[in-house]
Short mmCIF file of C-alpha atoms and ligand atoms in Angstrom, two decimals:
data_model
loop_
_atom_site.label_atom_id
_atom_site.label_comp_id
_atom_site.label_asym_id
_atom_site.label_seq_id
_atom_site.Cartn_x
_atom_site.Cartn_y
_atom_site.Cartn_z
CA MET A 1 10.78 10.28 -18.82
CA PRO A 2 13.52 10.37 -16.20
CA VAL A 3 12.34 9.50 -12.69
CA HIS A 4 14.07 11.43 -9.91
CA LEU A 5 13.84 8.38 -7.70
CA TYR A 6 14.06 8.59 -3.90
CA GLY A 7 14.58 12.37 -4.14
CA GLN A 8 17.81 12.26 -6.14
CA ALA A 9 17.83 13.84 -9.56
CA ALA A 10 18.57 11.60 -12.51
CA ASP A 11 21.71 12.35 -14.55
CA MET A 12 20.00 15.09 -16.54
CA ALA A 13 23.05 16.16 -18.56
CA ALA A 14 23.35 12.64 -19.99
CA ILE A 15 19.60 12.38 -20.58
CA GLU A 16 19.47 15.78 -22.31
CA ASN A 17 22.28 14.62 -24.54
CA VAL A 18 20.35 11.53 -25.67
CA ALA A 19 17.13 13.53 -26.02
CA ALA A 20 18.86 16.14 -28.20
CA ARG A 21 20.39 13.48 -30.44
CA HIS A 22 17.02 11.80 -31.01
CA HIS A 23 14.82 14.95 -30.94
CA LEU A 24 12.89 13.75 -27.90
CA ALA A 25 10.98 15.85 -25.39
CA ILE A 26 11.87 15.25 -21.74
CA VAL A 27 9.06 14.93 -19.19
CA GLU A 28 10.40 14.70 -15.65
CA ASP A 29 8.84 12.51 -12.98
CA CYS A 30 9.41 14.69 -9.89
CA CYS A 31 6.91 12.82 -7.69
CA GLN A 32 9.59 12.02 -5.09
CA ALA A 33 11.72 15.08 -5.64
CA HIS A 34 10.06 18.32 -4.49
CA LEU A 35 12.79 21.01 -4.33
CA ALA A 36 15.49 18.67 -5.63
CA THR A 37 18.07 20.08 -8.03
CA ALA A 38 20.18 18.53 -10.76
CA GLY A 39 23.52 20.28 -11.06
CA GLY A 40 21.86 23.29 -9.37
CA ARG A 41 18.83 23.29 -11.71
CA PRO A 42 15.43 22.70 -10.04
CA VAL A 43 13.85 19.45 -11.20
CA GLY A 44 10.71 20.02 -13.20
CA THR A 45 12.27 23.00 -15.00
CA ILE A 46 14.75 21.03 -17.11
CA GLY A 47 12.43 19.12 -19.43
CA ILE A 48 9.35 20.39 -21.23
CA ALA A 49 7.30 19.53 -18.14
CA GLY A 50 7.60 17.99 -14.69
CA ALA A 51 4.99 16.04 -12.72
CA PHE A 52 4.76 16.20 -8.92
CA SER A 53 2.73 13.96 -6.63
CA PHE A 54 1.15 15.22 -3.41
CA TYR A 55 0.15 11.77 -2.22
CA PRO A 56 0.16 11.91 1.62
CA THR A 57 3.54 10.19 2.05
CA LYS A 58 5.37 12.47 -0.38
CA ASN A 59 7.80 15.22 0.76
CA LEU A 60 4.89 17.62 0.29
CA GLY A 61 1.74 15.62 0.89
CA ALA A 62 -1.97 16.38 0.98
CA LEU A 63 -4.47 14.42 3.06
CA GLY A 64 -5.54 12.48 -0.03
CA ASP A 65 -4.47 12.25 -3.63
CA GLY A 66 -3.22 15.27 -5.48
CA GLY A 67 -0.57 16.37 -7.93
CA ALA A 68 0.68 19.16 -10.16
CA ILE A 69 2.43 19.60 -13.47
CA VAL A 70 4.88 22.43 -14.07
CA THR A 71 5.81 23.67 -17.52
CA SER A 72 7.07 26.87 -19.08
CA ASP A 73 5.32 26.03 -22.34
CA ARG A 74 2.17 28.17 -22.40
CA ALA A 75 0.32 26.13 -25.03
CA LEU A 76 1.07 22.90 -23.20
CA ALA A 77 -0.12 24.45 -19.92
CA GLU A 78 -3.43 25.46 -21.53
CA ARG A 79 -3.89 22.00 -22.98
CA LEU A 80 -3.12 20.28 -19.67
CA LYS A 81 -5.60 22.54 -17.87
CA ARG A 82 -8.24 21.43 -20.38
CA LEU A 83 -7.34 17.74 -20.21
CA ARG A 84 -7.63 17.60 -16.42
CA ASN A 85 -11.07 19.18 -16.71
CA GLY A 86 -12.84 16.79 -19.06
CA GLY A 87 -11.34 18.48 -22.11
CA GLN A 88 -13.40 21.64 -21.49
CA ALA A 89 -12.14 24.95 -22.85
CA ASP A 90 -15.07 26.74 -21.20
CA ARG A 91 -17.75 25.33 -19.01
CA TYR A 92 -19.67 22.62 -20.89
CA HIS A 93 -17.63 23.12 -24.07
CA HIS A 94 -15.49 20.03 -24.57
CA VAL A 95 -12.95 20.63 -27.31
CA GLU A 96 -11.19 17.28 -26.87
CA PRO A 97 -11.59 14.14 -24.77
CA GLY A 98 -10.19 14.64 -21.27
CA ILE A 99 -10.31 13.24 -17.78
CA ASN A 100 -11.35 14.51 -14.36
CA SER A 101 -8.04 15.16 -12.63
CA ARG A 102 -8.86 18.44 -10.88
CA LEU A 103 -7.07 19.08 -7.60
CA ASP A 104 -9.67 18.95 -4.85
CA GLU A 105 -10.14 22.33 -3.10
CA MET A 106 -9.66 20.84 0.35
CA GLN A 107 -6.41 19.21 -0.67
CA ALA A 108 -5.27 22.49 -2.21
CA ALA A 109 -5.96 24.26 1.09
CA VAL A 110 -3.90 21.68 3.02
CA LEU A 111 -1.06 21.95 0.53
CA ARG A 112 -1.02 25.76 0.75
CA ALA A 113 -0.75 25.55 4.52
CA ARG A 114 2.07 23.00 4.34
CA LEU A 115 4.05 24.50 1.47
CA PRO A 116 5.85 27.15 3.61
CA PHE A 117 7.36 24.31 5.67
CA LEU A 118 8.69 22.33 2.73
CA ARG A 119 12.16 23.90 2.73
CA GLN A 120 12.75 23.29 6.43
CA TRP A 121 11.35 19.75 6.19
CA THR A 122 13.71 19.10 3.28
CA MET A 123 16.69 20.41 5.25
CA ARG A 124 15.71 18.10 8.10
CA ARG A 125 15.53 15.13 5.73
CA ARG A 126 19.01 16.00 4.45
CA ALA A 127 20.39 16.28 7.99
CA LEU A 128 18.91 12.91 8.99
CA ALA A 129 20.28 11.30 5.84
CA ALA A 130 23.74 12.68 6.61
CA ARG A 131 23.43 11.23 10.10
CA TYR A 132 22.54 7.80 8.67
CA ARG A 133 25.49 8.03 6.28
CA ALA A 134 27.92 8.85 9.06
CA ALA A 135 26.57 6.12 11.34
CA LEU A 136 26.51 3.45 8.64
CA ALA A 137 29.90 4.41 7.20
CA ALA A 138 31.36 3.32 10.54
CA SER A 139 29.57 -0.01 10.11
CA PRO A 140 31.67 -3.09 10.59
CA ALA A 141 29.12 -4.87 8.38
CA ASP A 142 30.17 -4.49 4.77
CA GLU A 143 26.94 -6.30 3.89
CA ILE A 144 25.28 -2.89 4.07
CA GLN A 145 25.92 -0.60 1.13
CA VAL A 146 24.88 3.02 1.28
CA PRO A 147 24.67 4.38 -2.28
CA PRO A 148 26.68 7.59 -2.75
CA GLU A 149 24.97 10.96 -2.90
CA LEU A 150 25.42 11.78 -6.57
CA ASP A 151 24.07 15.33 -6.41
CA ALA A 152 23.99 17.79 -3.50
CA GLY A 153 20.40 18.56 -4.52
CA HIS A 154 19.14 15.21 -3.18
CA VAL A 155 15.99 15.73 -1.05
CA TYR A 156 15.81 12.25 0.48
CA HIS A 157 12.23 11.22 -0.05
CA LEU A 158 13.60 7.84 0.99
CA PHE A 159 16.84 6.58 2.48
CA VAL A 160 17.54 3.31 0.73
CA VAL A 161 20.44 0.99 1.43
CA GLN A 162 21.36 -2.27 -0.22
CA VAL A 163 21.97 -5.49 1.66
CA ARG A 164 24.41 -7.94 0.06
CA GLY A 165 24.02 -11.69 0.08
CA ALA A 166 21.25 -14.12 -0.90
CA GLY A 167 18.29 -13.72 1.42
CA ALA A 168 20.20 -11.25 3.61
CA ARG A 169 17.85 -8.33 2.96
CA ASP A 170 14.74 -10.27 4.00
CA ASP A 171 16.60 -11.63 6.99
CA LEU A 172 17.68 -8.13 8.08
CA GLN A 173 14.17 -6.77 7.54
CA ALA A 174 12.71 -9.50 9.79
CA ARG A 175 15.30 -8.88 12.51
CA LEU A 176 14.67 -5.13 12.42
CA ALA A 177 10.91 -5.72 12.62
CA ALA A 178 11.44 -7.90 15.68
CA ALA A 179 13.44 -5.04 17.20
CA GLY A 180 10.54 -2.65 16.51
CA VAL A 181 12.05 -0.96 13.43
CA GLU A 182 9.72 -0.83 10.45
CA THR A 183 11.38 -0.84 7.05
CA LEU A 184 9.88 -0.97 3.56
CA ILE A 185 10.96 -2.06 0.09
CA HIS A 186 10.76 0.48 -2.72
CA TYR A 187 10.20 -1.48 -4.90
CA PRO A 188 10.01 -5.29 -4.74
CA VAL A 189 9.28 -5.96 -8.43
CA ALA A 190 11.20 -4.46 -11.36
CA ILE A 191 9.03 -2.72 -13.96
CA SER A 192 10.11 -5.28 -16.56
CA GLN A 193 8.78 -8.05 -14.31
CA GLN A 194 5.34 -6.54 -13.74
CA PRO A 195 2.54 -8.81 -15.03
CA ALA A 196 0.88 -5.74 -16.57
CA LEU A 197 3.74 -5.56 -19.09
CA ALA A 198 3.97 -9.26 -19.83
CA GLY A 199 2.23 -8.83 -23.19
CA GLU A 200 4.68 -6.09 -24.22
CA HIS A 201 7.73 -8.40 -24.16
CA PRO A 202 9.74 -6.10 -21.90
CA ALA A 203 13.53 -6.23 -21.97
CA ASN A 204 15.26 -8.52 -19.54
CA CYS A 205 16.66 -6.26 -16.79
CA PRO A 206 18.75 -8.48 -14.49
CA ILE A 207 20.41 -5.56 -12.69
CA ALA A 208 17.04 -4.03 -11.78
CA GLN A 209 15.80 -7.36 -10.45
CA ARG A 210 18.99 -7.87 -8.45
CA VAL A 211 18.64 -4.40 -6.93
CA CYS A 212 14.98 -5.08 -6.10
CA ASP A 213 16.11 -8.07 -4.03
CA ALA A 214 18.75 -6.05 -2.13
CA ILE A 215 17.13 -2.69 -1.32
CA LEU A 216 15.74 -1.67 2.03
CA SER A 217 14.23 1.71 2.92
CA LEU A 218 15.13 2.83 6.43
CA PRO A 219 12.72 5.11 8.35
CA LEU A 220 13.08 8.74 7.25
CA HIS A 221 10.73 11.67 7.75
CA PRO A 222 11.22 15.19 9.11
CA ALA A 223 9.67 14.39 12.50
CA LEU A 224 12.31 11.76 13.32
CA ALA A 225 14.65 12.66 16.17
CA ASP A 226 18.43 12.31 15.86
CA GLU A 227 18.20 9.59 18.51
CA ASP A 228 15.73 7.64 16.35
CA VAL A 229 18.19 7.58 13.47
CA ASP A 230 21.01 6.57 15.83
CA ALA A 231 18.87 3.73 17.20
CA VAL A 232 17.94 2.48 13.73
CA ALA A 233 21.55 2.68 12.53
CA THR A 234 22.74 0.78 15.60
CA ALA A 235 20.11 -1.92 15.03
CA VAL A 236 21.06 -2.18 11.35
CA ARG A 237 24.74 -2.50 12.18
CA LYS A 238 24.11 -5.10 14.85
CA ASP A 239 21.64 -7.21 12.86
CA ALA A 240 23.43 -6.92 9.51
CA ILE A 241 26.40 -8.79 10.89
CA LYS A 242 24.18 -11.73 11.80
CA CYS A 243 22.31 -11.85 8.50
CA GLY A 244 22.90 -14.64 6.07
CA ARG A 245 25.18 -16.41 8.58
C1 LIG B 301 8.24 8.17 -8.82
C2 LIG B 301 6.73 8.24 -8.82
N1 LIG B 301 6.07 8.46 -9.96
C3 LIG B 301 4.72 8.54 -10.00
C4 LIG B 301 3.98 8.39 -8.85
C5 LIG B 301 2.48 8.47 -8.96
O1 LIG B 301 2.00 9.56 -8.24
P1 LIG B 301 0.43 9.59 -7.81
O2 LIG B 301 0.24 8.45 -6.86
O3 LIG B 301 0.24 10.93 -7.15
O4 LIG B 301 -0.33 9.44 -9.08
C6 LIG B 301 4.61 8.19 -7.63
C7 LIG B 301 3.85 8.05 -6.38
O5 LIG B 301 3.39 7.03 -5.99
C8 LIG B 301 6.02 8.09 -7.61
O6 LIG B 301 6.67 7.85 -6.46
#
């Protein structure tokens, strides 16, 4: 299950290769990647199925929870439709155990109204991300690392940088907060470190934990003005130099 994290597609060619060798089905997690492409291919259409989230903060968000699965496998589509509806094939005829995961009508109405804007919102996200990249590339602070854009189909659900140096990320986050810039951490705890998995003896993933301690999500949404991004980038550049010193 590749996760197209932050809006950037996973390396699908490599994953397809592994999946083919081991006869595995690929299910794509597209929750942060509406309209993203991998080597020109839309995410969600590469594996057997793709799952999208419409949680309010997502690139296409409802007013409450919602989601969708896409698949070109007709039998799988029929089964998923049943499973989300208590396992019912017809009303009150449950052919297998299921859950209630129906998309609420009101959320569907909101999503239909917003969907026509998704492409322009995505273009705006891309433009703002390019602006951050340009502003931070000129940074005198090499403590700030902006990961490269690995695929032109990146849709920038989040704009995440890494801050080098012990304690430097938390220090920078505090300084930015004091300057009125809210930042977030996606995500603070590696999956392997989650207490929920403690009983499963998860692998030790030191790189994931190191990255968790360095990442910082800068503000990014389609309603941001160019000047907002410039102001955040200036604050990051200014405060990053002081961090950890
Ligand atoms: C990468 C990823 N996968 C899965 C989910 C879960 O989506 P939902 O909250 O709609 O169940 C989310 C959203 O939080 C996500 O960002």
